[in-house]
Amino acid sequence: MTTTLETLTINHFINGAEAEGTGTATKPVYNPATGAVTGELRLASREDLEATVAAAKKAAESWGDISLAKRTAVLFKFRELVANHVDELAQLITAEHGKVLSDAKGEIGRGLEVIEFACGIPTLLKGEYSDQVSTGIDVFSFREPIGVVAGITPFNFPVMVPLWMAPMAIATGNAFILKPSGNVPSAAMLLARLFQQAGLPDGVFQVLHGDRETISGLLTHPDVDGISFVGSTPVAKHITEVATAHGKRVQALGGAKNHAIILPDADLDNAADHVAAAAFGSAGQRCMAISVAVAVGDAADLLVRKVKERALDVKVKNGTESDADMGPVITPASKQFILKTVTEAEQAGAAMVVDGRDLVVPGHEDGFWVGPTVIDHVKTEMTAYTEEIFGPVLVVVRVDTLEDGIKLINANPYGNGTAIFTSSGAAARKFQRSVDVGMIGINVPLPVPVAYYSFGGWKASLFGDKHIYGPEGVSFYTRGKVITSRWPETHHASGASYNFPSN
Ligand code: NAD
């Protein structure tokens, strides 16, 4: 990055070096807490894209051939470097995303877990061997890298989501091109420098900033073999359609509308603490945020009262302030969409319990602020229920029974995460077995799987077969080979036949 007056110019990272590229288009980068433009992001030209893919292709050939011991040495060093740069990375996240510093450090922690998992790649890539499947014949299998993988990531986790992908792709022997969200590009550049310091050869990890044309170039390029995408559902669907039509392996994680069911037998103070934190943390801009509280029977009035108390207590401030609980939303457009959706719910007859629409943060009047908002008596036809709001808005839907709650969840097009708050093991078990959702929390509001499981939703929250990171990540970034082998002691012992081989 280079400084020009007050704003930073943010370059690409191509083939081992920061590069201005030949593109003439740029995009402003904002600090959402102040509304100030802090950076000017260079967007790639077709020429930049070609140079990046060519460098990746060349790098993949040698990196895929390098020993597992050398690969893991780089990953261990990278892990140490990321751990030593948590403060710097967190500051970059907060400056461009707005989330509070402690939350930014939290996402880096979850990214570190994936690097740690990837450090175990020699064990994870162990193949299988079957001795003497037929007389004198052995069969064994191993997995090879797919080649060049592009990762296209959303604004809401500038470090964690790239780290869901890159360490796994690189550990398995691929070259990885990251196209980060244009709203939060700087942390990716620091990751590139840290990979380089860790000893990663040039071209194995690159960062290319760009617009839809750049993305389209990656999706259709003959030398790109796989696409990992995380973002909203319409884009995930589009990415899947285009990239698969061009013969690429694709995993595309989409949006969400995560419901938490609260049963009357739950500890309602505990449930209200967790539901509020999961709804308003990171200003609701998490794909695992709880955005719908499904209050069952008698739980509803008390739960709404308790969540209201907590929502009114949330300290909304610049994320750099040590006592801030929640920062701004990402863009003025996002703020407008959130306000519009809340207003539509109010006009359709929902009850405003806490209204964050007019929030002003003193000293930060130009920031993109929305305060915690709670809307009760929301109906499933309201846009506040049908749309992914992606802001600090909790809608409360009241139902009579657990079964009604499960039906509601299963009728929703999304299936990313869900949670139940209860003191009944039987209810929890029924819930975990009945919901059509990929990640389920039992008295846990944000059930983001640890790195040695895999992360992925169902239905409109994931396109493609493989979940991300963990064992499914290893599988996504590799393809299997099965070898059937005979070493006859003499030529005649091999017993050639015109019949189909039988054992
Ligand atoms: P987004 O879909 O707008 O953007 C994601 C990426 O796609 C960005 O890099 C962006 O530049 C690119 N992009 C945007 N529009 C495009 C288009 N028309 N064609 C091609 N590429 C395009 O998402 P966002 O606003 O950055 O992030 C928020 C969304 O991501 C939410 O919907 C959230 O639920 C989702 N998300 C999902 C997960 C998950 O694991 N399922 C995790 C994080 C975020």
XYZ file of C-alpha atoms and ligand atoms in Angstrom:
547
model
C 0.000 0.000 0.000
C 1.223 3.542 -0.700
C 0.012 6.757 0.908
C -1.379 9.506 -1.286
C -2.502 12.520 0.773
C -5.027 11.167 3.298
C -6.144 8.056 1.453
C -4.251 4.861 0.811
C -3.939 3.408 -2.620
C -4.575 -0.305 -2.350
C -2.789 -2.422 -4.935
C -2.973 -6.049 -5.997
C -0.509 -8.708 -4.881
C 0.616 -10.513 -8.013
C 3.376 -13.083 -8.331
C 5.111 -12.206 -5.071
C 4.877 -8.414 -5.180
C 2.473 -5.547 -4.723
C 1.379 -4.440 -8.163
C -0.494 -1.381 -9.356
C -1.685 -3.310 -12.368
C -2.745 -1.729 -15.622
C -6.400 -1.171 -14.730
C -7.523 2.452 -14.654
C -10.725 1.974 -12.652
C -10.697 2.454 -8.880
C -13.200 2.109 -6.071
C -13.362 4.180 -2.882
C -12.961 2.341 0.418
C -14.779 3.796 3.448
C -14.477 3.773 7.185
C -18.145 3.039 7.978
C -17.860 4.554 11.458
C -16.873 7.977 10.153
C -18.169 7.823 6.595
C -14.736 9.018 5.412
C -13.045 7.676 2.309
C -9.848 6.032 3.543
C -8.606 4.208 0.502
C -8.638 4.007 -3.240
C -8.768 0.435 -4.458
C -7.257 -0.376 -7.822
C -9.440 -2.655 -9.922
C -7.846 -5.192 -12.209
C -7.742 -5.032 -15.993
C -8.029 -8.128 -18.184
C -4.251 -7.968 -18.538
C -3.846 -8.080 -14.729
C -6.171 -11.059 -14.567
C -4.190 -12.903 -17.227
C -0.901 -12.161 -15.440
C -2.322 -13.401 -12.126
C -3.758 -16.613 -13.539
C -0.548 -17.301 -15.478
C 1.541 -16.837 -12.322
C -0.844 -19.095 -10.393
C -0.705 -21.796 -13.048
C 3.091 -21.799 -13.038
C 3.262 -21.736 -9.243
C 0.720 -24.567 -8.899
C 2.912 -26.865 -10.974
C 5.879 -26.652 -8.609
C 3.969 -26.108 -5.349
C 1.803 -29.171 -5.977
C 4.989 -31.190 -6.311
C 6.736 -29.908 -3.202
C 7.092 -32.225 -0.211
C 4.454 -32.272 2.503
C 7.168 -31.470 5.035
C 8.095 -28.264 3.190
C 4.439 -27.275 2.759
C 3.713 -27.709 6.445
C 6.841 -25.762 7.424
C 5.408 -22.759 5.543
C 1.995 -23.205 7.146
C 3.434 -23.409 10.679
C 5.399 -20.217 10.053
C 2.335 -18.512 8.570
C 0.330 -19.485 11.644
C 2.943 -17.876 13.877
C 3.034 -14.706 11.769
C -0.762 -14.318 11.746
C -0.822 -14.860 15.520
C 1.834 -12.152 15.898
C -0.140 -9.722 13.723
C -3.559 -10.077 15.319
C -3.630 -6.444 16.465
C -2.609 -5.085 13.084
C -5.087 -7.296 11.220
C -7.873 -6.392 13.656
C -7.233 -2.685 13.147
C -7.502 -3.103 9.383
C -10.754 -5.043 9.794
C -12.296 -2.462 12.126
C -11.188 0.452 9.951
C -12.893 -0.902 6.826
C -15.679 -3.121 8.186
C -16.599 -1.260 11.375
C -16.926 -4.250 13.726
C -15.492 -3.753 17.211
C -11.846 -4.674 17.740
C -12.550 -7.600 20.074
C -14.918 -9.080 17.481
C -12.290 -8.566 14.764
C -9.794 -10.458 16.932
C -12.391 -13.186 17.384
C -12.700 -13.753 13.651
C -8.908 -13.895 13.306
C -8.892 -16.532 16.064
C -11.309 -18.672 14.083
C -9.145 -18.197 10.983
C -6.081 -19.294 12.946
C -7.897 -22.518 13.806
C -8.164 -23.331 10.106
C -4.443 -22.697 9.590
C -3.753 -25.040 12.523
C -5.967 -27.693 10.954
C -4.168 -27.244 7.633
C -0.831 -27.810 9.409
C -1.990 -31.415 9.844
C -2.179 -31.930 6.088
C 0.297 -34.859 5.986
C -2.138 -36.868 8.092
C -5.207 -35.550 6.279
C -3.841 -36.525 2.876
C -2.954 -40.084 3.819
C -4.232 -42.461 1.200
C -5.528 -46.021 1.409
C -3.875 -49.311 0.500
C -5.411 -52.730 -0.083
C -2.974 -55.577 -0.360
C -3.653 -58.560 -2.643
C -7.133 -57.582 -3.908
C -6.557 -60.215 -6.552
C -3.644 -62.580 -6.861
C -0.537 -60.409 -7.126
C -2.567 -57.206 -7.356
C -2.643 -54.295 -4.907
C -4.848 -51.188 -4.983
C -4.019 -47.857 -3.445
C -5.333 -44.313 -3.586
C -4.117 -40.797 -2.997
C -5.358 -37.290 -3.652
C -3.794 -34.625 -5.838
C -4.349 -30.849 -5.932
C -6.841 -29.561 -8.477
C -4.521 -26.745 -9.650
C -5.551 -23.087 -9.562
C -8.348 -22.052 -7.222
C -9.966 -18.626 -6.972
C -11.624 -17.509 -3.740
C -14.272 -14.776 -3.869
C -15.114 -13.485 -0.413
C -17.725 -11.264 1.298
C -17.240 -8.059 3.268
C -18.318 -9.353 6.641
C -15.260 -11.457 7.551
C -12.257 -9.842 5.861
C -9.801 -12.307 7.442
C -11.737 -15.361 8.603
C -13.423 -16.247 5.317
C -10.212 -15.947 3.235
C -8.620 -18.169 5.903
C -11.459 -20.684 5.560
C -10.147 -21.181 2.033
C -6.510 -20.248 1.415
C -4.697 -22.418 4.016
C -6.710 -25.443 2.930
C -6.166 -24.835 -0.795
C -2.463 -24.178 -0.296
C -1.867 -27.074 2.121
C -3.376 -29.431 -0.443
C -0.937 -28.147 -3.087
C -2.968 -25.619 -5.080
C -2.262 -22.019 -6.037
C -4.886 -19.636 -4.667
C -6.110 -16.307 -6.060
C -8.122 -14.229 -3.587
C -10.660 -11.697 -4.882
C -11.640 -10.008 -1.612
C -14.691 -7.834 -1.103
C -13.958 -4.360 -2.424
C -15.316 -2.896 0.802
C -12.621 -4.480 2.979
C -9.516 -5.100 0.851
C -6.607 -4.184 3.139
C -6.460 -7.174 5.496
C -6.073 -9.472 2.470
C -2.962 -7.543 1.453
C -1.421 -8.069 4.876
C -2.221 -11.789 4.652
C -0.355 -11.870 1.311
C 2.715 -10.289 2.892
C 2.578 -12.727 5.806
C 2.343 -15.715 3.455
C 5.387 -14.379 1.655
C 7.321 -13.899 4.905
C 6.411 -17.453 5.812
C 8.332 -18.612 2.747
C 5.438 -19.325 0.378
C 6.760 -19.255 -3.202
C 5.647 -16.428 -5.494
C 2.319 -16.950 -7.198
C 0.927 -19.501 -4.737
C -1.165 -16.865 -2.914
C -2.186 -13.767 -4.839
C -4.711 -11.005 -4.294
C -6.576 -9.526 -7.218
C -9.078 -6.718 -6.627
C -11.740 -6.288 -9.198
C -15.297 -5.815 -10.290
C -17.842 -8.173 -11.834
C -15.838 -8.364 -15.032
C -12.803 -9.584 -13.088
C -14.954 -12.173 -11.331
C -16.457 -13.247 -14.610
C -12.912 -13.607 -15.980
C -12.011 -15.924 -13.104
C -15.206 -17.983 -13.460
C -14.637 -18.610 -17.147
C -10.837 -18.767 -17.400
C -9.644 -22.122 -18.766
C -6.699 -22.171 -16.356
C -8.801 -21.738 -13.210
C -9.826 -25.155 -11.911
C -11.932 -24.400 -8.850
C -13.972 -21.618 -7.288
C -14.656 -21.128 -3.589
C -17.274 -18.451 -3.018
C -18.855 -17.022 0.106
C -21.445 -14.239 -0.152
C -25.130 -13.636 -0.776
C -27.466 -16.232 -2.266
C -28.206 -14.605 -5.644
C -24.492 -14.159 -6.311
C -23.660 -17.667 -5.025
C -26.209 -19.105 -7.440
C -24.880 -17.042 -10.344
C -21.276 -18.012 -9.554
C -22.233 -21.687 -9.426
C -24.103 -21.588 -12.711
C -21.382 -19.779 -14.632
C -18.388 -21.601 -13.153
C -19.880 -25.094 -13.437
C -20.895 -24.347 -17.031
C -17.197 -23.677 -17.611
C -16.181 -26.993 -16.102
C -14.965 -25.768 -12.719
C -15.379 -27.381 -9.354
C -17.468 -24.966 -7.251
C -18.455 -24.502 -3.626
C -20.597 -21.396 -3.104
C -21.896 -20.500 0.333
C -24.860 -18.142 0.289
C -26.961 -16.014 2.582
C -28.989 -16.942 5.622
C -31.989 -16.260 7.800
C -31.105 -18.019 11.029
C -33.898 -18.823 13.452
C -33.532 -19.479 17.170
C -36.399 -21.332 18.831
C -36.936 -20.401 22.456
C -39.046 -22.874 24.424
C -40.875 -21.910 27.619
C -38.682 -24.346 29.598
C -35.494 -22.476 28.635
C -33.574 -20.313 31.067
C -34.969 -17.117 29.560
C -32.256 -14.824 30.926
C -29.617 -17.002 29.325
C -31.614 -17.239 26.084
C -32.161 -13.461 25.953
C -28.436 -12.819 26.564
C -27.443 -15.117 23.736
C -30.171 -14.143 21.282
C -29.397 -10.427 21.725
C -25.640 -10.980 21.364
C -26.142 -13.160 18.282
C -28.563 -10.667 16.722
C -26.629 -7.450 17.366
C -22.971 -8.576 17.484
C -21.116 -7.262 14.430
C -24.279 -5.189 13.758
C -26.031 -8.390 12.670
C -23.681 -8.728 9.709
C -22.776 -12.360 10.282
C -23.978 -15.218 8.135
C -24.653 -17.069 11.394
C -26.365 -14.118 13.132
C -29.682 -14.941 14.749
C -32.169 -12.772 12.887
C -35.422 -14.531 13.792
C -36.420 -15.374 17.362
C -39.143 -18.002 17.290
C -40.845 -17.598 20.638
C -42.899 -20.624 21.627
C -46.091 -20.244 23.687
C -45.638 -18.627 27.088
C -41.988 -17.805 26.445
C -42.860 -14.914 24.128
C -43.838 -11.972 26.380
C -41.054 -12.522 28.875
C -38.437 -13.174 26.204
C -39.345 -10.010 24.292
C -39.129 -7.964 27.515
C -35.706 -9.392 28.352
C -34.327 -8.974 24.820
C -35.597 -5.386 24.825
C -33.636 -4.621 28.013
C -30.484 -6.015 26.445
C -30.994 -4.248 23.109
C -31.354 -0.891 24.886
C -28.079 -1.593 26.700
C -25.954 -2.217 23.606
C -23.178 0.379 23.302
C -23.070 1.422 19.663
C -19.814 3.210 18.972
C -16.803 3.365 16.736
C -15.394 -0.149 16.925
C -12.022 1.226 17.989
C -13.469 2.287 21.375
C -12.750 -0.297 24.031
C -16.278 -0.374 25.479
C -18.101 -0.581 22.141
C -20.435 -3.580 21.740
C -21.438 -2.880 18.163
C -20.245 -0.721 15.270
C -21.894 0.639 12.118
C -23.245 -1.214 9.083
C -21.109 -1.481 5.980
C -22.519 1.070 3.496
C -25.171 3.793 3.184
C -27.013 1.457 0.769
C -27.084 -1.278 3.387
C -28.396 1.206 5.970
C -31.143 2.368 3.593
C -32.196 -1.221 2.887
C -32.364 -2.034 6.603
C -34.420 1.085 7.399
C -36.794 0.428 4.502
C -37.374 -3.169 5.578
C -38.024 -2.185 9.190
C -40.451 0.540 8.088
C -42.317 -1.906 5.852
C -42.763 -4.271 8.810
C -44.062 -1.448 10.963
C -46.508 -0.372 8.249
C -47.669 -3.964 7.850
C -48.647 -4.096 11.507
C -45.619 -5.514 13.326
C -44.847 -4.073 16.761
C -41.716 -1.936 17.156
C -40.199 -2.989 20.485
C -36.841 -1.266 20.040
C -36.347 1.159 17.159
C -32.770 1.830 16.045
C -33.629 3.733 12.889
C -32.816 7.216 14.155
C -29.647 6.419 16.023
C -27.030 9.174 16.030
C -23.558 8.481 17.379
C -22.139 11.752 18.702
C -18.946 12.772 16.924
C -19.653 10.270 14.143
C -22.648 11.847 12.463
C -21.515 10.815 8.977
C -21.105 7.128 9.879
C -23.475 4.409 8.635
C -25.344 3.736 11.863
C -28.377 1.646 12.662
C -29.170 0.891 16.295
C -30.350 -2.454 17.658
C -33.922 -3.013 16.546
C -36.458 -5.538 17.799
C -39.741 -6.134 15.957
C -42.397 -8.366 17.487
C -45.446 -10.070 15.945
C -43.713 -10.373 12.581
C -45.598 -12.434 10.011
C -43.942 -14.684 7.460
C -45.204 -12.670 4.492
C -43.499 -9.448 5.662
C -40.230 -8.492 3.945
C -38.609 -8.287 7.396
C -39.098 -12.062 7.478
C -38.605 -12.991 3.823
C -35.458 -10.904 3.208
C -32.007 -11.382 4.684
C -31.768 -7.972 6.376
C -28.081 -8.305 7.342
C -28.278 -5.605 9.985
C -28.891 -5.326 13.743
C -32.550 -6.289 13.480
C -34.172 -9.129 15.408
C -37.645 -10.146 14.291
C -39.807 -12.122 16.673
C -42.251 -14.652 15.279
C -44.637 -16.223 17.794
C -45.692 -19.855 17.456
C -47.668 -22.218 19.687
C -45.484 -25.327 19.716
C -41.994 -26.667 18.999
C -43.465 -28.508 16.002
C -44.778 -25.200 14.586
C -41.315 -23.703 15.031
C -39.663 -26.591 13.202
C -42.196 -26.283 10.370
C -41.428 -22.571 10.107
C -37.687 -23.218 9.853
C -38.126 -25.943 7.275
C -40.392 -23.772 5.129
C -37.738 -21.068 4.972
C -35.604 -21.155 1.814
C -32.357 -20.738 3.759
C -30.721 -23.419 5.894
C -27.440 -22.051 7.204
C -27.632 -22.091 11.009
C -30.284 -22.436 13.677
C -30.463 -22.779 17.449
C -32.782 -23.994 20.165
C -32.898 -22.781 23.741
C -34.431 -25.359 26.061
C -33.801 -27.404 29.187
C -35.329 -30.490 27.568
C -33.011 -33.052 26.018
C -35.960 -34.666 24.261
C -36.969 -31.373 22.627
C -33.375 -30.654 21.605
C -33.012 -34.106 20.088
C -36.263 -33.795 18.155
C -35.087 -30.402 16.894
C -31.629 -31.576 15.803
C -33.129 -34.493 13.893
C -35.985 -32.572 12.248
C -34.599 -29.271 10.993
C -33.354 -28.972 7.411
C -30.375 -26.860 8.370
C -26.661 -27.529 8.116
C -25.415 -26.155 11.445
C -27.403 -26.471 14.642
C -26.840 -25.005 18.097
C -28.332 -26.429 21.268
C -28.244 -23.602 23.773
C -25.459 -22.281 21.512
C -26.545 -19.328 19.358
C -23.727 -19.204 16.781
C -22.886 -22.854 16.064
C -19.898 -22.177 13.798
C -18.159 -25.567 13.585
C -14.584 -25.894 14.817
C -11.976 -26.215 12.087
C -11.797 -30.017 12.199
C -15.459 -30.247 11.220
C -16.696 -28.470 8.097
C -18.852 -25.361 7.709
C -21.841 -25.313 5.417
C -25.532 -24.664 5.227
C -28.297 -26.402 3.335
C -30.822 -25.262 0.725
C -30.261 -21.679 -0.539
C -27.340 -21.245 1.864
C -24.985 -23.492 -0.104
C -24.542 -24.445 -3.737
C -22.219 -27.321 -4.569
C -21.632 -30.553 -2.707
C -18.822 -29.707 -0.346
C -18.854 -27.701 2.839
C -15.916 -25.413 3.456
C -12.718 -26.104 5.481
C -12.246 -29.218 7.648
C -12.302 -32.660 6.014
C -14.690 -31.522 3.267
C -12.275 -28.690 2.453
C -9.486 -31.218 1.925
C -11.775 -33.153 -0.362
C -12.892 -30.053 -2.313
C -9.356 -28.920 -3.101
C -8.132 -32.350 -4.205
C -9.165 -35.146 -6.533
C -8.606 -38.801 -5.972
C -6.521 -41.285 -7.893
C -6.882 -45.031 -7.459
C -4.008 -47.193 -8.655
C -4.376 -50.897 -9.399
C -0.903 -52.360 -9.499
C 0.724 -55.686 -10.429
C 4.406 -56.480 -10.327
C 4.588 -60.018 -11.815
C 7.722 -61.928 -11.140
C 7.631 -63.268 -14.699
C 5.782 -62.073 -17.770
C 3.583 -65.172 -17.994
C 2.472 -64.927 -14.364
C 0.277 -61.914 -15.168
C -2.366 -64.076 -16.894
C -3.790 -61.700 -19.545
C -7.375 -62.436 -20.602
C -9.869 -61.063 -23.143
C -12.588 -61.187 -20.491
C -13.439 -58.293 -18.206
C -11.067 -58.513 -15.213
C -12.495 -60.441 -12.279
C -10.872 -61.027 -8.959
P -22.025 -10.283 -1.936
O -22.677 -11.486 -2.475
O -22.554 -8.955 -2.326
O -20.469 -10.258 -2.351
C -19.633 -11.381 -2.132
C -18.514 -11.348 -3.160
O -19.084 -11.450 -4.463
C -17.701 -10.057 -3.159
O -16.342 -10.372 -3.362
C -18.287 -9.270 -4.297
O -17.323 -8.437 -4.907
C -18.736 -10.337 -5.262
N -19.932 -9.958 -6.033
C -20.938 -9.140 -5.640
N -21.886 -9.059 -6.594
C -21.472 -9.829 -7.614
C -22.022 -10.173 -8.882
N -23.190 -9.693 -9.281
N -21.334 -11.007 -9.675
C -20.171 -11.526 -9.267
N -19.598 -11.253 -8.068
C -20.231 -10.417 -7.256
O -21.987 -10.437 -0.356
P -21.530 -9.386 0.737
O -22.551 -8.304 0.828
O -20.109 -9.003 0.545
O -21.579 -10.295 2.054
C -22.752 -10.517 2.777
C -23.454 -11.779 2.319
O -22.582 -12.895 2.450
C -24.660 -12.132 3.166
O -25.671 -12.597 2.320
C -24.155 -13.228 4.092
O -25.146 -14.093 4.593
C -23.236 -13.935 3.168
N -22.260 -14.735 3.898
C -22.443 -16.086 3.928
C -21.562 -16.872 4.639
C -21.749 -18.350 4.703
O -20.869 -19.008 5.220
N -22.830 -18.925 4.201
C -20.486 -16.289 5.312
C -20.315 -14.914 5.241
C -21.218 -14.148 4.522
